[in-house]
Amino acid sequence: MFLKKQTAAVMFLLGISCAPLLAPGTANAIPAFSRQHKTECSTCHTIYPELNEFGDAFLKNGYVYPHKKEGAKGGAQGAEPGNEWSVISGLPQQLPVSLTASADLAYDEDAADGNKLDLSTRSITLQAGGSFRDLFGFFATYNLYSQGMQRASSLLNPANNTNVPPGNDPDLDELFLVWRQAFGSPVNVKVGRFEPKLSMWKKSNRILPVPSYASTTYRVGLSPFSSDATEDGVELNALLGNRLFVAAGVVDRNGQDREDGYGHISLKIGGTDLKGKEPEVDLEKDSVWDFLSVTLGGFGYWGQNGEFNANGVAQNLNNFRRIGAEADILYQRLHLKGSGSFGRDSNPEFASFDAVVDSKAYTLEGEYYLGAPVNLVPLFRYEYLNAGYGTIKRLTPAIAYSPLQNVRMSVEYTHSIAPEGTGNIAFASIAFSL
Amino acid sequence: MKKLVVTMLLVAATATTAHAGLRVVGKGDAMRLDPTSFPPAMKANYEIVRVKCVKCHTLERTIVAIQTGVAPISGQPFDRNATKAYGIKMLRKPDSNMNKAEVKASVELMNYLLTEAEK
């Protein structure tokens, strides 16, 4: 009986951990920004949705073009005749809305239903983003439609994880407002539903959003928490000295009166600074720092969850924490990313008696941009996960191609090694934004 | 009479210089510079810009920035400091496919064009 229960738990965990393989993820590259600033997608992206250094500065600057002259005042002074209404009201001159669509093909030789080849996976996501007079930034993503794939909303207990009240539609992935440099300070105040700033990269900030990194997506036991889930919260973040980024926030989880807390710190050495200013490069001489940038980061999250009773109150509580460290190294066309996370859950099975589980996960990824004339990126990812029920390793070679800046095609293959055997999944995807 | 002819010639020469600026061909996305009056080194630099820079943006953006002295997207001054900063930005873009020598040539051309535009 015990063995059966343990086997079931392992299978469940494996299923959960592999679920992202079939999930399209949310591509947060949005052409609304391109239209607003009348610039090409490659200003902020390598192959979308992955951000380049300038795109990262744009994100950290609250969706306002970095080093724009005098911020909000500059916008008013630069108003063209006939656009006064826009300046006075603070409204963007055009509706800042975008759509991203994806169609996928998955081949799973171990498909439970025998349907090894699946072409019926697709999604459409609505996005909005921009700024109001450079004083406020905003961003929203809404899953309009998806078919044939597992998503957070189809996993067990999604309400606990994504912090949506029971009975509500969880398809609103993000909706938040950033009060930029509140009261003239360097502190930005972010309020709404968003991905708490833990990892250096948003889950969409990758050439291959699917599968997402094990180090930031893994779950333990029945606890639906993962460190990249969107949640309702308030976050303060700030750029200090142009190269240090700090963030701290609280998450208001439903069903309990205690808030979760988290913090993030990252330091960038070399390269474009976090405000988008280019480094000083001697065009006459060569230096390793001409092309090298290293960003180091760390994060921590402390929280509590449980399963809801009939009154919507969390019970059989699980206290959990995650501690992580990350590194991002960019040298010319080579991009290396490393992410590791350690965790402890006091009662991830939501049982009457606590059974502590320690967990750890690592992800290493290397990408190489072939660049012009072919925007092709081969990459390789290695992942290690032990969420308390045995070790799972994943090896993913992949290639992504962007024939146009708003179209991305990718082919990837994942070989998984788990206690109960190995598995192979091939995944092809085409996505476009408009 | 002789004085009048000399004076007229001087006026004509001054007028020609005042309207020299940048010789631009075409409009919008098709806008190009006319490099016939460029020194040989700048002609070579222009070839690099004409081929490499249009991978990501039109030449119109560069020409407008030089003509107005303002970068059209950021609204920042487009001066000699800016040309180098933009050059470095392109150099560091993984997909720009520009090496340091090509960026240096592009920056030199933009600085030359800024000087010409000021005349």
XYZ file of C-alpha atoms in Angstrom:
553
model
C 0.000 0.000 0.000
C 2.823 2.323 0.973
C 4.733 1.468 -2.180
C 1.699 2.133 -4.315
C 1.183 5.476 -2.673
C 4.841 6.370 -3.135
C 4.800 5.270 -6.765
C 1.691 7.311 -7.352
C 3.352 10.298 -5.740
C 6.424 9.904 -7.925
C 4.318 9.576 -11.063
C 2.349 12.628 -10.055
C 5.505 14.616 -9.466
C 6.990 13.495 -12.738
C 3.811 14.477 -14.475
C 3.830 17.870 -12.840
C 7.483 18.419 -13.590
C 7.006 17.447 -17.228
C 3.782 19.387 -17.648
C 5.634 22.480 -18.843
C 6.914 20.424 -21.749
C 3.458 20.570 -23.225
C 2.597 24.055 -22.140
C 3.082 26.888 -24.602
C 4.030 29.420 -21.984
C 3.250 33.072 -22.373
C 5.384 35.027 -24.768
C 5.583 38.512 -23.342
C 7.287 40.121 -26.287
C 4.672 42.547 -27.388
C 4.571 44.519 -30.623
C 2.618 47.232 -28.801
C 5.975 48.519 -27.549
C 7.393 48.386 -31.054
C 4.470 50.411 -32.387
C 4.569 52.885 -29.508
C 8.253 53.675 -29.916
C 8.340 53.184 -33.688
C 11.251 50.837 -33.438
C 11.978 47.275 -34.451
C 11.526 44.238 -32.213
C 15.287 43.652 -32.212
C 15.744 46.828 -30.186
C 14.755 44.804 -27.140
C 14.900 41.169 -28.249
C 17.411 38.733 -29.635
C 14.942 36.137 -30.864
C 11.670 37.020 -29.215
C 10.615 36.703 -26.495
C 14.127 36.655 -25.023
C 15.279 40.139 -24.048
C 18.632 41.590 -24.933
C 20.478 43.985 -22.611
C 18.502 47.004 -23.767
C 15.216 45.131 -23.434
C 16.131 44.220 -19.871
C 16.784 47.903 -19.149
C 13.398 48.780 -20.696
C 11.712 46.243 -18.423
C 13.511 47.477 -15.315
C 12.693 51.047 -16.274
C 8.960 50.351 -15.957
C 8.288 50.085 -19.713
C 9.653 53.556 -20.436
C 12.360 54.019 -23.045
C 15.659 54.133 -21.119
C 17.404 57.481 -20.690
C 14.500 59.296 -22.308
C 15.009 63.012 -21.841
C 13.535 64.279 -18.567
C 10.952 61.523 -18.337
C 7.411 62.829 -18.063
C 8.391 66.452 -18.650
C 10.122 65.476 -21.858
C 6.917 63.919 -23.102
C 4.959 67.116 -22.496
C 7.579 69.354 -24.093
C 7.871 67.118 -27.114
C 4.157 66.992 -27.755
C 3.297 67.433 -31.394
C 0.459 69.795 -32.317
C -2.808 67.935 -32.100
C -1.552 65.514 -29.500
C -2.122 67.741 -26.472
C -5.051 65.576 -25.384
C -2.652 62.658 -25.060
C -0.171 64.608 -22.965
C -2.812 66.143 -20.706
C -4.787 62.959 -20.155
C -1.732 60.733 -19.939
C -3.318 58.282 -22.382
C -1.175 56.491 -24.969
C -1.854 57.763 -28.476
C -2.684 54.303 -29.716
C -4.265 51.342 -28.018
C -1.257 49.408 -26.659
C -2.580 45.924 -27.348
C -0.911 42.920 -28.965
C -1.685 39.305 -29.727
C 0.617 36.318 -29.642
C -0.390 33.038 -31.220
C 1.342 29.706 -31.208
C 0.798 26.332 -32.832
C 2.761 23.349 -31.652
C 3.539 19.818 -32.614
C 4.555 17.371 -29.926
C 5.842 13.833 -30.290
C 5.850 11.820 -27.090
C 6.855 8.210 -27.508
C 5.439 7.413 -24.069
C 2.141 9.246 -24.416
C -0.289 7.843 -21.876
C -3.203 7.886 -24.312
C -1.213 6.373 -27.161
C -1.496 9.569 -29.170
C 2.207 9.979 -29.814
C 1.917 12.752 -32.363
C -0.175 15.730 -31.345
C -0.722 18.689 -33.629
C -3.810 19.986 -31.881
C -2.016 22.336 -29.506
C -2.419 26.053 -29.969
C -2.939 29.226 -28.023
C -3.733 32.909 -28.389
C -2.668 35.396 -25.749
C -3.726 39.013 -25.463
C -1.153 41.467 -24.121
C -1.146 45.116 -23.238
C 1.705 47.273 -22.035
C 2.971 50.815 -21.990
C 3.226 53.864 -19.833
C 1.151 56.837 -18.734
C 3.210 60.030 -19.112
C 6.258 58.063 -18.040
C 4.982 58.212 -14.477
C 3.288 54.816 -14.527
C 4.056 51.677 -16.442
C 1.539 48.908 -16.951
C 1.454 45.390 -18.306
C -1.201 42.714 -18.754
C -1.430 39.264 -20.289
C -4.640 37.329 -20.766
C -4.913 33.812 -22.135
C -7.661 34.178 -24.723
C -7.672 30.619 -25.935
C -5.714 27.419 -25.675
C -6.319 23.932 -26.882
C -4.759 20.563 -26.323
C -2.183 21.529 -23.742
C -1.726 21.577 -20.036
C -1.484 24.921 -18.397
C -1.495 26.171 -14.867
C -5.266 26.356 -15.052
C -5.537 22.658 -15.821
C -3.271 21.528 -13.021
C -4.688 20.484 -9.715
C -5.407 23.233 -7.255
C -4.606 26.117 -9.592
C -6.312 28.609 -7.348
C -3.801 27.960 -4.571
C -0.871 28.353 -6.879
C -1.908 31.312 -8.917
C -3.726 32.887 -6.026
C -7.030 33.222 -7.822
C -10.095 33.015 -5.587
C -11.965 29.725 -6.084
C -14.533 29.983 -8.857
C -12.750 32.781 -10.681
C -11.256 32.411 -14.118
C -7.480 32.033 -13.793
C -6.743 33.067 -17.367
C -5.646 36.543 -16.331
C -1.945 35.860 -16.053
C -0.641 39.348 -15.324
C -2.176 42.734 -14.636
C -0.078 45.295 -12.830
C 0.793 48.955 -12.557
C 4.249 50.336 -11.778
C 4.502 53.727 -10.126
C 7.880 54.793 -11.400
C 10.280 56.536 -9.036
C 7.602 57.191 -6.479
C 7.812 60.563 -4.732
C 10.986 61.350 -6.674
C 12.857 58.452 -5.082
C 14.590 55.657 -7.025
C 11.939 53.222 -5.765
C 9.328 51.818 -8.148
C 6.102 50.500 -6.635
C 4.519 47.585 -8.445
C 0.968 46.586 -7.567
C -1.291 43.930 -9.019
C -0.902 40.450 -10.341
C 2.594 39.632 -11.536
C 5.475 37.209 -11.365
C 7.284 38.071 -8.122
C 10.820 39.188 -8.881
C 12.864 36.177 -7.861
C 14.718 34.937 -10.914
C 16.789 37.308 -13.045
C 14.687 36.241 -16.011
C 10.934 36.296 -16.315
C 9.623 32.911 -17.361
C 8.966 34.341 -20.811
C 12.431 35.864 -21.126
C 13.909 32.890 -22.946
C 14.372 31.850 -26.513
C 12.532 28.657 -25.646
C 9.782 29.502 -23.153
C 8.827 25.818 -23.153
C 9.819 23.973 -21.079
C 10.442 26.554 -18.431
C 13.528 26.205 -16.247
C 13.232 23.437 -13.659
C 14.992 25.642 -11.112
C 12.134 28.142 -11.132
C 9.130 26.000 -12.014
C 9.403 22.898 -9.911
C 6.727 21.980 -7.437
C 6.927 19.830 -4.331
C 4.334 17.269 -3.332
C 0.785 18.547 -3.628
C 1.894 22.120 -3.087
C 1.182 24.008 -6.295
C 3.715 26.733 -5.516
C 6.448 27.434 -7.999
C 8.663 30.487 -7.847
C 7.645 31.734 -11.299
C 3.885 31.644 -10.735
C 2.040 34.927 -11.033
C 0.512 36.108 -7.784
C -1.267 39.091 -6.287
C 1.148 41.325 -4.478
C 2.978 44.569 -3.889
C 6.623 44.932 -4.811
C 9.179 47.672 -4.305
C 12.144 47.629 -6.626
C 14.943 50.017 -7.439
C 18.058 50.485 -9.502
C 20.977 51.548 -7.346
C 24.139 52.895 -8.915
C 22.995 51.830 -12.399
C 24.190 48.267 -11.923
C 22.517 46.938 -8.799
C 18.868 45.920 -8.893
C 16.960 45.110 -5.732
C 13.374 44.055 -5.230
C 11.267 43.024 -2.276
C 7.595 42.271 -2.017
C 4.704 40.694 -0.239
C 2.116 38.343 -1.679
C -1.433 38.249 -0.428
C -2.458 34.614 -0.690
C -6.141 33.782 -0.493
C -7.548 31.734 2.336
C -5.152 32.886 5.042
C -4.250 36.039 6.901
C -0.492 35.685 6.548
C 1.422 37.213 3.650
C 4.322 35.636 1.810
C 7.533 37.610 1.460
C 10.363 37.604 -1.037
C 13.492 39.449 -2.048
C 15.829 39.674 -5.022
C 19.215 41.226 -5.649
C 21.298 41.225 -8.823
C 24.503 42.932 -9.865
C 25.662 43.463 -13.420
C 29.363 43.725 -14.168
C 30.371 44.981 -17.593
C 28.207 45.573 -20.619
C 25.250 47.904 -20.950
C 24.198 49.133 -17.537
C 20.731 48.510 -16.141
C 19.604 51.941 -17.311
C 20.511 51.142 -20.903
C 23.736 53.155 -21.090
C 26.427 51.592 -23.226
C 29.853 50.855 -21.755
C 32.870 52.863 -22.836
C 34.604 50.820 -25.530
C 37.872 51.773 -27.185
C 37.308 51.276 -30.892
C 41.072 51.231 -31.462
C 41.995 48.507 -28.984
C 40.534 45.197 -27.948
C 39.569 44.255 -24.427
C 37.739 41.226 -23.090
C 35.257 43.635 -21.472
C 34.253 45.011 -24.857
C 31.809 42.150 -25.172
C 31.678 40.507 -21.773
C 28.996 41.108 -19.212
C 28.339 39.077 -16.096
C 25.233 39.366 -13.974
C 24.961 37.618 -10.636
C 21.751 37.311 -8.693
C 20.178 35.805 -5.621
C 16.666 35.463 -4.271
C 14.633 34.160 -1.387
C 10.940 33.417 -0.888
C 9.140 32.525 2.307
C 5.503 31.501 2.195
C 2.696 29.330 3.363
C -0.083 27.490 1.569
C -2.594 24.747 2.173
C -5.627 23.070 0.735
C -8.893 24.942 0.967
C -11.711 23.673 3.126
C -15.396 24.236 2.332
C -15.160 27.809 3.617
C -12.220 28.661 1.372
C -9.801 28.694 4.306
C -6.415 27.043 3.869
C -5.819 24.110 6.199
C -3.093 21.507 6.806
C -0.659 24.314 6.161
C 2.670 23.959 4.415
C 5.423 26.435 5.270
C 7.902 26.629 2.457
C 10.949 28.576 1.375
C 13.150 28.852 -1.698
C 16.676 30.185 -1.862
C 18.293 30.635 -5.244
C 21.388 31.887 -6.998
C 21.830 32.694 -10.674
C 24.398 33.840 -13.192
C 24.066 35.284 -16.669
C 27.154 35.542 -18.854
C 27.128 37.178 -22.261
C 30.186 37.179 -24.460
C 29.709 38.261 -28.041
C 27.273 35.706 -29.464
C 27.562 33.229 -26.641
C 25.022 33.452 -23.858
C 25.277 31.247 -20.775
C 22.707 31.049 -18.017
C 22.868 29.190 -14.734
C 20.129 28.947 -12.170
C 19.943 26.971 -8.943
C 17.318 26.781 -6.254
C 17.081 25.068 -2.885
C 13.844 24.629 -1.024
C 12.234 23.257 2.088
C 8.548 22.432 2.489
C 7.224 21.534 5.938
C 4.117 19.743 4.698
C 3.864 19.645 0.921
C 1.304 16.806 1.001
C -1.068 18.933 3.121
C -1.331 15.982 5.503
C -2.450 16.062 9.109
C 1.110 15.315 10.168
C 4.041 17.267 8.750
C 6.586 15.474 6.550
C 9.393 17.850 5.675
C 10.768 17.694 2.120
C 13.995 19.309 0.976
C 14.310 20.069 -2.704
C 16.871 21.349 -5.148
C 17.010 22.097 -8.845
C 19.599 23.410 -11.271
C 19.420 24.612 -14.838
C 22.330 25.357 -17.138
C 21.744 26.718 -20.618
C 24.066 27.771 -23.386
C 22.930 29.653 -26.481
C 24.865 30.772 -29.505
C 23.511 33.414 -31.872
C 24.536 32.754 -35.416
C 23.145 36.173 -36.308
C 22.948 37.678 -39.769
C 22.104 36.592 -42.343
C 20.369 33.691 -40.603
C 18.779 34.443 -37.237
C 19.359 30.984 -35.917
C 20.140 30.058 -32.333
C 21.230 26.567 -31.356
C 21.032 25.966 -27.632
C 21.533 23.241 -25.099
C 19.965 22.966 -21.695
C 20.717 20.652 -18.776
C 18.376 20.397 -15.826
C 18.550 18.557 -12.546
C 15.617 18.250 -10.198
C 15.114 16.505 -6.919
C 11.860 17.531 -5.307
C 12.144 14.932 -2.604
C 11.056 11.901 -4.585
C 14.113 10.972 -6.608
C 16.289 12.648 -9.165
C 15.081 13.739 -12.571
C 17.546 14.907 -15.210
C 16.614 16.532 -18.483
C 18.798 17.130 -21.520
C 17.388 19.465 -24.160
C 19.121 20.316 -27.406
C 17.123 22.763 -29.497
C 17.298 25.188 -32.342
C 15.274 28.359 -32.831
C 14.892 30.379 -35.983
C 13.377 33.785 -36.543
C 12.788 34.499 -40.251
C 11.056 37.737 -39.271
C 11.412 39.567 -35.996
C 7.848 38.705 -34.955
C 7.939 35.058 -36.038
C 9.754 32.331 -34.151
C 10.104 28.689 -35.052
C 11.756 26.143 -32.839
C 12.479 22.454 -32.683
C 13.565 20.815 -29.476
C 14.110 17.373 -28.111
C 14.092 16.479 -24.454
C 15.562 13.312 -23.002
C 14.448 12.755 -19.411
C 16.015 10.382 -16.945
C 13.809 9.640 -13.962
C 13.781 6.928 -11.282
C 11.066 5.029 -13.093
C 12.709 5.204 -16.500
C 13.668 7.421 -19.375
C 11.446 9.441 -21.668
C 11.804 11.312 -24.935
C 9.701 14.176 -26.190
C 10.172 16.097 -29.416
C 8.486 19.457 -29.679
C 8.141 21.826 -32.601
C 6.566 25.226 -32.267
C 5.750 28.230 -34.383
C 4.717 31.472 -32.731
C 4.010 34.938 -33.986
C 3.052 38.263 -32.466
C 1.114 41.094 -34.006
C 31.748 96.037 -63.214
C 34.650 93.842 -62.226
C 33.820 94.411 -58.537
C 30.184 93.538 -59.179
C 31.105 90.227 -60.857
C 33.443 89.300 -57.996
C 30.770 90.172 -55.463
C 28.173 88.105 -57.305
C 30.525 85.160 -57.510
C 31.212 85.372 -53.790
C 27.484 85.518 -53.033
C 26.856 82.547 -55.296
C 29.651 80.576 -53.648
C 28.302 81.381 -50.194
C 24.790 80.369 -51.212
C 26.069 77.050 -52.546
C 27.849 76.319 -49.276
C 24.829 77.253 -47.201
C 22.677 74.706 -49.020
C 25.268 71.976 -49.149
C 24.193 70.017 -46.039
C 23.518 66.364 -46.809
C 22.605 65.332 -50.313
C 19.731 62.951 -49.848
C 18.099 60.743 -52.449
C 14.591 59.288 -52.089
C 12.058 59.489 -49.304
C 10.924 57.437 -46.369
C 12.242 53.875 -46.217
C 14.000 54.400 -49.551
C 15.934 57.430 -48.334
C 19.641 57.237 -49.115
C 22.627 59.562 -49.081
C 24.304 60.612 -52.280
C 27.967 59.810 -51.620
C 29.374 61.283 -54.837
C 30.876 64.252 -53.004
C 32.257 62.148 -50.108
C 36.016 61.714 -49.691
C 37.140 58.201 -50.755
C 37.471 56.981 -47.165
C 33.943 58.099 -46.345
C 32.607 56.480 -49.514
C 33.998 53.182 -48.250
C 32.502 53.809 -44.822
C 29.152 54.613 -46.408
C 29.155 51.263 -48.172
C 29.481 49.554 -44.799
C 26.623 51.584 -43.333
C 24.448 51.091 -46.418
C 24.818 47.319 -46.234
C 25.070 46.578 -42.507
C 22.853 49.082 -40.744
C 19.742 48.420 -42.818
C 19.520 44.946 -41.338
C 17.730 46.469 -38.378
C 16.603 49.953 -39.403
C 16.253 52.203 -42.427
C 18.846 54.765 -43.377
C 16.119 57.384 -42.983
C 16.437 57.069 -39.211
C 20.153 57.781 -39.333
C 19.772 60.611 -41.836
C 16.985 62.297 -39.842
C 19.089 62.043 -36.671
C 22.019 63.697 -38.414
C 19.897 66.380 -40.048
C 17.993 67.301 -36.895
C 20.613 66.546 -34.263
C 18.029 64.515 -32.358
C 17.711 60.717 -32.261
C 14.148 60.174 -33.508
C 13.160 57.384 -31.107
C 14.789 58.313 -27.820
C 14.626 62.090 -28.359
C 18.211 62.294 -27.148
C 20.739 64.684 -28.742
C 22.504 63.041 -31.656
C 26.032 64.373 -31.360
C 29.518 62.876 -31.495
C 29.111 61.244 -28.095
C 25.878 59.711 -29.275
C 27.349 58.350 -32.501
C 29.940 56.423 -30.560
C 27.367 55.173 -28.040
C 25.125 53.951 -30.861
C 28.100 52.340 -32.521
C 28.977 50.477 -29.346
C 25.362 49.453 -28.952
C 25.376 47.916 -32.411
C 28.768 46.332 -31.817
C 27.458 44.564 -28.727
C 24.233 43.370 -30.333
C 24.735 39.659 -30.898
C 22.771 39.687 -34.128
C 24.106 42.929 -35.628
C 26.906 41.090 -37.416
C 29.217 44.100 -37.150
C 32.830 43.913 -36.042
C 34.813 46.652 -34.361
C 36.394 47.929 -37.589
C 32.978 48.248 -39.223
C 31.551 50.063 -36.220
C 34.535 52.400 -36.150
C 34.005 53.162 -39.854
C 30.302 53.811 -39.253
C 30.992 56.167 -36.361
C 33.559 58.058 -38.442
C 31.029 58.435 -41.239
C 28.331 59.721 -38.898
C 30.757 62.214 -37.379
C 31.746 63.363 -40.867
C 28.070 63.722 -41.799
C 27.367 65.696 -38.641
C 30.121 68.104 -39.652
C 28.749 68.357 -43.164
C 25.208 68.905 -41.900
C 26.387 71.779 -39.726
C 27.849 73.644 -42.704
